[in-house]
Structure formats: C-alpha cells, structure tokens
Amino acid sequence: MEAKFDKGSEWRVWDFHVHTPASFNWSGSRKLSNTDLNSDEDKEIVDEMIEALNKADADVFVLMDYFTFDGWIALQKRLSMPNHPKLLKVVFPGIELRLASHKLPRLNAHVVFSDKITITELNDFKSRLTLDLVGKPLSDLSLIKYIRELPPSQLDSIDGDIINNDLDALKASKQKAELTVQSWKEAVNMYPDKAVPYLAWSTHGGATSFTKDNYQYVFDLMRFANIFEVKNQEEALTFQNIETDSNKLFLDEFQYCLGDKPCLAVRGSDAHRFKTSGEDRGYAVFPGNNKTWIKADTTFEGLLQAIREPSNRSFIGDKPDKLKAIEGNSEKYLDRVCISNHSSETAGEWFENIEQKLNSDLVAIIGNKGSGKSAFIDIISHVFEDKTDIKYNNFVKKFDTLNIGGNYKVNLDFMSNSENLESYLSKNDANVKDRITYIPQGYFEELCSDLSSNAFQNQINSIVFSHVPSDKVLGSNDYNAFISQDERTINKDILDVKGRIELISSEIVSYLNKTTSENEVKINNSLALEREKLEKASNEMQGLNTDIYGSLDDPLMKDVELAHMEMR
C-alpha cells in the first residue's frame, strides 16, 4: 500500500512479529497449501489474512515465518490479481531463523526487509544462508536432509514420519534447523539498504537465556543487530542508552557491548493466528498490552530513521506520553488550516479550497525564500486575532490593500473539534483581545536591527507581562512597573525576614551567655565545697600524725621497746 503522509512523522503502532498461514506452526483453522494461489481456498485464506491485517489495531506489520517467505509471496501474488481485496495497512517481508550455537541454547534471529525488495532478491537471500549440520544452502531439500541426519536423541518431540514423508520431514526440520552465524551475517550484508538484522533478546529463544560463559557468542551478535525484541519499555530504555534506577549500575558496560550505539527495541505480538483464541494471540494483540509505537512514516525509510533515533522515535506500552498529552489538551493542538475562496471575482486567482494538515510536534517551518513560510504564519496569527500592526503582516496587508480580504475565509481546526476558529483575511478590529502574540518577520528584523536598542527585549517583556494573571499585576501597567513593584514587595519581605533572623540570633546569643554564666557559678560553688572538704581532711590527718608521734615519746613505749631488744 502506498501511504500518504499529510502530517509527517506520527506515532503509530507497529507489529514487528506476525506469522502467516504459510508458517509451519500456524494455529489458525486453515493453512496455505501453495503460493501460486491456484485454488480458490488458498485465495480465500490470503483474503482472510488481508481482512485481518486491515482490522487489527496496528498500522504496520512484519511477516515473520520460520525459514520461508511464502506468506509474503502469496500476499504479493494475490494483490497482483484482479478483484483483490484492498490492503489498507503497510506490510514488510521478514523471516524468522534459528542460529547455531552448538551445545548452547538456541537463538532466534530475524531479518526485516524493505517492501521494495524483489522476490528474486529474497530467494537469493535464502540461498546464501547455510544450514549448520549439513553445510548446505537453505532450501526445502536441504531442510529435509537436515532433519534426517539429526541423531535420534534430538527427535523425541517430533511427530510424523520424517523418513518416508517429505512434508512431515520439512515441518519437523523447521522446528529444529539451525543456520551458521556467519552465513546469516553475510546474507544480511548483501542487502545493506533493504535488510535489517533483528535479534530476539528477552522473548522466546532470546539471548538472555545464555549464561556468562557464552557471552562472547552473544557479544558478537549484539554488535551486528540493529533491532532487539524485548518484553517492555524498561528493557527498551537500556537499549536506548537511557539511565534508570534498574540499569544505572551496568548501563555503560551494556552500551559498550552494543558498540556504543543506542539501538531500537521492539515488542511483537508473535501471533500465529488472525484472531485471538484462548491463549493464542491474534494480529496486533501484544503481551501485557506492550504495543510497539514508532514515530516515523510507515515506510522502510521511516524504520531506518527510528533505528537512528530510537529514544525519540520508539516506545513500548499502552500509549506514548505525547499522545496522552494531546488527548488531555486537544483544544490546544491545531489539526489543520483550511483556506477557501468565497467570491467569483477572485476565482482561480489565489486560494481554492486549500487544506494543510499540521503535525502536533510542529515547531518550525523551513523552505526557500519566497516559498510562503511567512505568509502561512501570517494567516494563522490573523485568525487568532493578533493585533500586530498590519504593516508588518505583509500577506494579510496585501489582501487588505487590494480590498479582497473578505473573499477568503480561513478555518483553524483543533484536535478537539470544539474550539475551531474562522476569519476572513480582512484587517482585525483593534479592540478585540488577541489570543496570541505574533512577531512577524518584518517586525522581528526591525526590533533586532539596532544592537544598542532595547526594543527586542521590551517586546519580549511585553509578551511576558501579557501572561501575568490579572490578580497578580499589582496595579502595574507594564512589565517594568510590574517588576519594580514586585521587587519592592520582595525586598520588603527580605528585610522582614532578615529582621526576624537578627532577633532570633540575638536571643540565641543571650541564651548562650546566660547559660554560660549560670554554669560558671555552679562550677565555682562546687569547687569551693570540695576545697573545704579537702582542707578538713588535711586537718584531721595532721591531728592523727601528732597523736602518733606523741605516743612514741611515752615512757611505757620505751620499756616495751627495750624488752624487745633483750629478747633478740
């Protein structure tokens, strides 16, 4: 489907992983038997797929069947037939593969292709893939050979007669076959502008199932892939090199493994049927409602742009914040500008039912001189009843001078459809209150022409003052008066606060001084008391000494001492 992008890049849901009735593990009621669509039943099956794609809640789909492009080929065949159903969605071819890791866990790898790639090129891509066990290019015959050479220990879960029945063998091989990593890389590199390598990360058969002993194997593939399939936005942020509480300890090392390049992380439905039945998800039914949103045109070039800017152009979850903001403030976002001629006098001279849709992220208009940039903004500001001197509003002035402004009606439609504005390209009434402030190019040049003048700053001040709530203007008539009054109020408040701080400081110092004086008295009193006790004890000790020495001079003590000497 050739898409028309009236608004440029917008947030849309992309389902990067859906299977078709050509897939060996399709769980729908009917499977495709032949890509030539020779039978009415095969045509009906593809028609049912087109209807399912059209009705599913996504704008873009990538077909990801194991080891085959048959689903894509059948879709292109049907769309080339007369009386085919119209495909309203964008669909890209893709392929899901399994890379050989020998005794390690299996690893699912994918490739997304441009919808401009030819079937011949897709078949050439397949022929460059090498089956690991048999060393043969990928084909139905080599797949059959592959399964028949597997040891019996790896065939326990296989149903059917793989020895005598080629269809059973082919189906079984698509469950078990593995390709060499080198051949996958070389095949992708053959189409650098039409093929994008895509690695399963935390989803089924993903790289997170590998242990630290196998990191070198994964490390090599991480630097090669451009897209990674993850489970949620938290994981996606790590690939986008955005720090969070959960990844801040390893983010730098992780980005090093990616080659220091932020990468696009996506979530696919991995649908194996058109509509959900039980636990089997249908198209665009994402696990945990973790939809993949891409802000880009629905083209392969748009996908490449998202790969270059993953943090700005991708999101996994129910809805990006920008879409929520628009929904909550739809009356503030312009949707389109319409200009119509209401007079036969100027028919065919200027505008005849012009409609220009606007992107919600529009911030600038670029173009060559004379391409209409200023005229476009002049018209929009005029409808908003801006009171800028008409001499600067060149485009509206031209209509006013020619006295034909009343012939042209301009409508500004908002996202809400409830606050739409309209006006003729005639001079605005100077008494109306303008809804916006507009600085036309001529006025801007005049304001900035004299570097020594404050004219531009004064204009900015005037705009700022116009947005001050009426109950806050403090009786001021302009920005400078408002600032002066506000400064006086603030300075008064500052002086009041400084006075209170000084008073509190004085009280603190007084308290500390009082506390210090009281403590000093208590300490001196205690010290005097202790000294008194010490003096009393000293006096008592001196009395005891006197008694002892007095006893030594007693005659009785001398007789005792003499007796002791005689005994010796």
mmCIF file of N, CA and C in Angstrom, residues 339 350-351 374-386 388-406 408 410 423-429 438 440:
data_model
loop_
_atom_site.group_PDB
_atom_site.id
_atom_site.type_symbol
_atom_site.label_atom_id
_atom_site.label_comp_id
_atom_site.label_asym_id
_atom_site.label_seq_id
_atom_site.Cartn_x
_atom_site.Cartn_y
_atom_site.Cartn_z
ATOM 1 N N ILE A 339 -8.246 27.106 3.736
ATOM 2 C CA ILE A 339 -8.479 28.424 3.127
ATOM 3 C C ILE A 339 -9.367 28.224 1.905
ATOM 4 N N TRP A 350 -6.224 33.078 -6.268
ATOM 5 C CA TRP A 350 -5.411 32.724 -5.117
ATOM 6 C C TRP A 350 -5.791 31.343 -4.597
ATOM 7 N N PHE A 351 -6.487 31.298 -3.486
ATOM 8 C CA PHE A 351 -6.734 30.022 -2.812
ATOM 9 C C PHE A 351 -8.052 29.397 -3.281
ATOM 10 N N SER A 374 6.395 32.786 5.652
ATOM 11 C CA SER A 374 5.841 33.904 6.418
ATOM 12 C C SER A 374 4.351 34.075 6.149
ATOM 13 N N ALA A 375 3.945 33.884 4.900
ATOM 14 C CA ALA A 375 2.525 34.017 4.554
ATOM 15 C C ALA A 375 1.682 33.032 5.341
ATOM 16 N N PHE A 376 2.182 31.806 5.487
ATOM 17 C CA PHE A 376 1.450 30.766 6.206
ATOM 18 C C PHE A 376 1.252 31.160 7.665
ATOM 19 N N ILE A 377 2.316 31.669 8.307
ATOM 20 C CA ILE A 377 2.222 32.084 9.708
ATOM 21 C C ILE A 377 1.387 33.357 9.838
ATOM 22 N N ASP A 378 1.506 34.268 8.858
ATOM 23 C CA ASP A 378 0.672 35.472 8.869
ATOM 24 C C ASP A 378 -0.807 35.120 8.944
ATOM 25 N N ILE A 379 -1.208 34.166 8.135
ATOM 26 C CA ILE A 379 -2.626 33.768 8.066
ATOM 27 C C ILE A 379 -3.078 33.166 9.391
ATOM 28 N N ILE A 380 -2.264 32.279 9.951
ATOM 29 C CA ILE A 380 -2.644 31.632 11.217
ATOM 30 C C ILE A 380 -2.776 32.665 12.327
ATOM 31 N N SER A 381 -1.798 33.567 12.438
ATOM 32 C CA SER A 381 -1.847 34.576 13.503
ATOM 33 C C SER A 381 -3.046 35.493 13.319
ATOM 34 N N HIS A 382 -3.405 35.780 12.065
ATOM 35 C CA HIS A 382 -4.539 36.663 11.792
ATOM 36 C C HIS A 382 -5.839 36.058 12.318
ATOM 37 N N VAL A 383 -6.003 34.737 12.161
ATOM 38 C CA VAL A 383 -7.223 34.081 12.633
ATOM 39 C C VAL A 383 -7.274 34.095 14.162
ATOM 40 N N PHE A 384 -6.118 34.092 14.786
ATOM 41 C CA PHE A 384 -6.069 34.178 16.252
ATOM 42 C C PHE A 384 -6.297 35.608 16.748
ATOM 43 N N GLU A 385 -6.653 36.515 15.827
ATOM 44 C CA GLU A 385 -6.993 37.899 16.157
ATOM 45 C C GLU A 385 -5.814 38.657 16.755
ATOM 46 N N ASP A 386 -4.624 38.350 16.266
ATOM 47 C CA ASP A 386 -3.443 39.073 16.726
ATOM 48 C C ASP A 386 -3.530 40.537 16.270
ATOM 49 N N THR A 388 -1.025 42.715 15.853
ATOM 50 C CA THR A 388 0.216 43.263 15.327
ATOM 51 C C THR A 388 -0.098 44.265 14.211
ATOM 52 N N ASP A 389 0.647 45.352 14.198
ATOM 53 C CA ASP A 389 0.440 46.371 13.165
ATOM 54 C C ASP A 389 0.422 45.711 11.795
ATOM 55 N N ILE A 390 -0.624 45.962 11.021
ATOM 56 C CA ILE A 390 -0.801 45.274 9.744
ATOM 57 C C ILE A 390 0.315 45.578 8.755
ATOM 58 N N LYS A 391 1.072 46.658 8.995
ATOM 59 C CA LYS A 391 2.164 46.978 8.074
ATOM 60 C C LYS A 391 3.240 45.899 8.103
ATOM 61 N N TYR A 392 3.312 45.155 9.224
ATOM 62 C CA TYR A 392 4.286 44.071 9.307
ATOM 63 C C TYR A 392 3.710 42.754 8.789
ATOM 64 N N ASN A 393 2.418 42.638 8.763
ATOM 65 C CA ASN A 393 1.747 41.415 8.346
ATOM 66 C C ASN A 393 1.580 41.466 6.834
ATOM 67 N N ASN A 394 2.675 41.223 6.119
ATOM 68 C CA ASN A 394 2.737 41.508 4.685
ATOM 69 C C ASN A 394 1.658 40.814 3.865
ATOM 70 N N PHE A 395 1.408 39.549 4.178
ATOM 71 C CA PHE A 395 0.472 38.804 3.350
ATOM 72 C C PHE A 395 -0.954 39.308 3.544
ATOM 73 N N VAL A 396 -1.372 39.495 4.791
ATOM 74 C CA VAL A 396 -2.716 39.996 5.054
ATOM 75 C C VAL A 396 -2.830 41.438 4.568
ATOM 76 N N LYS A 397 -1.761 42.205 4.711
ATOM 77 C CA LYS A 397 -1.768 43.595 4.232
ATOM 78 C C LYS A 397 -2.031 43.637 2.730
ATOM 79 N N LYS A 398 -1.441 42.697 1.994
ATOM 80 C CA LYS A 398 -1.642 42.666 0.544
ATOM 81 C C LYS A 398 -3.120 42.485 0.213
ATOM 82 N N PHE A 399 -3.791 41.585 0.904
ATOM 83 C CA PHE A 399 -5.217 41.349 0.662
ATOM 84 C C PHE A 399 -6.045 42.562 1.084
ATOM 85 N N ASP A 400 -5.642 43.186 2.182
ATOM 86 C CA ASP A 400 -6.375 44.347 2.668
ATOM 87 C C ASP A 400 -6.222 45.520 1.700
ATOM 88 N N THR A 401 -5.011 45.692 1.173
ATOM 89 C CA THR A 401 -4.759 46.780 0.227
ATOM 90 C C THR A 401 -5.568 46.589 -1.055
ATOM 91 N N LEU A 402 -5.669 45.349 -1.496
ATOM 92 C CA LEU A 402 -6.429 45.048 -2.715
ATOM 93 C C LEU A 402 -7.932 44.987 -2.464
ATOM 94 N N ASN A 403 -8.304 45.120 -1.191
ATOM 95 C CA ASN A 403 -9.720 45.087 -0.817
ATOM 96 C C ASN A 403 -10.393 43.767 -1.218
ATOM 97 N N ILE A 404 -9.651 42.684 -1.087
ATOM 98 C CA ILE A 404 -10.221 41.371 -1.428
ATOM 99 C C ILE A 404 -10.155 40.416 -0.231
ATOM 100 N N GLY A 405 -9.723 40.908 0.942
ATOM 101 C CA GLY A 405 -9.603 40.028 2.099
ATOM 102 C C GLY A 405 -10.908 39.357 2.469
ATOM 103 N N GLY A 406 -12.025 40.063 2.229
ATOM 104 C CA GLY A 406 -13.320 39.485 2.557
ATOM 105 C C GLY A 406 -13.730 38.343 1.665
ATOM 106 N N TYR A 408 -11.815 35.714 1.127
ATOM 107 C CA TYR A 408 -11.116 34.493 1.537
ATOM 108 C C TYR A 408 -11.373 34.184 3.004
ATOM 109 N N VAL A 410 -10.652 31.674 6.269
ATOM 110 C CA VAL A 410 -9.660 30.756 6.838
ATOM 111 C C VAL A 410 -10.272 30.054 8.049
ATOM 112 N N SER A 423 -11.982 33.093 10.201
ATOM 113 C CA SER A 423 -11.865 34.535 9.973
ATOM 114 C C SER A 423 -11.659 34.773 8.486
ATOM 115 N N TYR A 424 -12.031 35.960 8.051
ATOM 116 C CA TYR A 424 -11.709 36.396 6.696
ATOM 117 C C TYR A 424 -10.393 37.166 6.737
ATOM 118 N N LEU A 425 -9.732 37.249 5.594
ATOM 119 C CA LEU A 425 -8.427 37.901 5.537
ATOM 120 C C LEU A 425 -8.575 39.412 5.421
ATOM 121 N N SER A 426 -9.357 39.980 6.334
ATOM 122 C CA SER A 426 -9.530 41.422 6.429
ATOM 123 C C SER A 426 -8.838 41.903 7.697
ATOM 124 N N LYS A 427 -8.608 43.224 7.752
ATOM 125 C CA LYS A 427 -7.912 43.789 8.897
ATOM 126 C C LYS A 427 -8.698 43.539 10.173
ATOM 127 N N ASN A 428 -8.000 43.079 11.225
ATOM 128 C CA ASN A 428 -8.655 42.770 12.501
ATOM 129 C C ASN A 428 -9.076 44.043 13.219
ATOM 130 N N ASP A 429 -10.133 43.926 13.982
ATOM 131 C CA ASP A 429 -10.593 45.027 14.842
ATOM 132 C C ASP A 429 -9.556 45.241 15.951
ATOM 133 N N TYR A 438 2.167 37.589 18.171
ATOM 134 C CA TYR A 438 2.869 37.216 16.941
ATOM 135 C C TYR A 438 3.897 38.285 16.603
ATOM 136 N N PRO A 440 5.932 39.168 13.485
ATOM 137 C CA PRO A 440 6.189 38.885 12.065
ATOM 138 C C PRO A 440 7.650 39.099 11.711
#
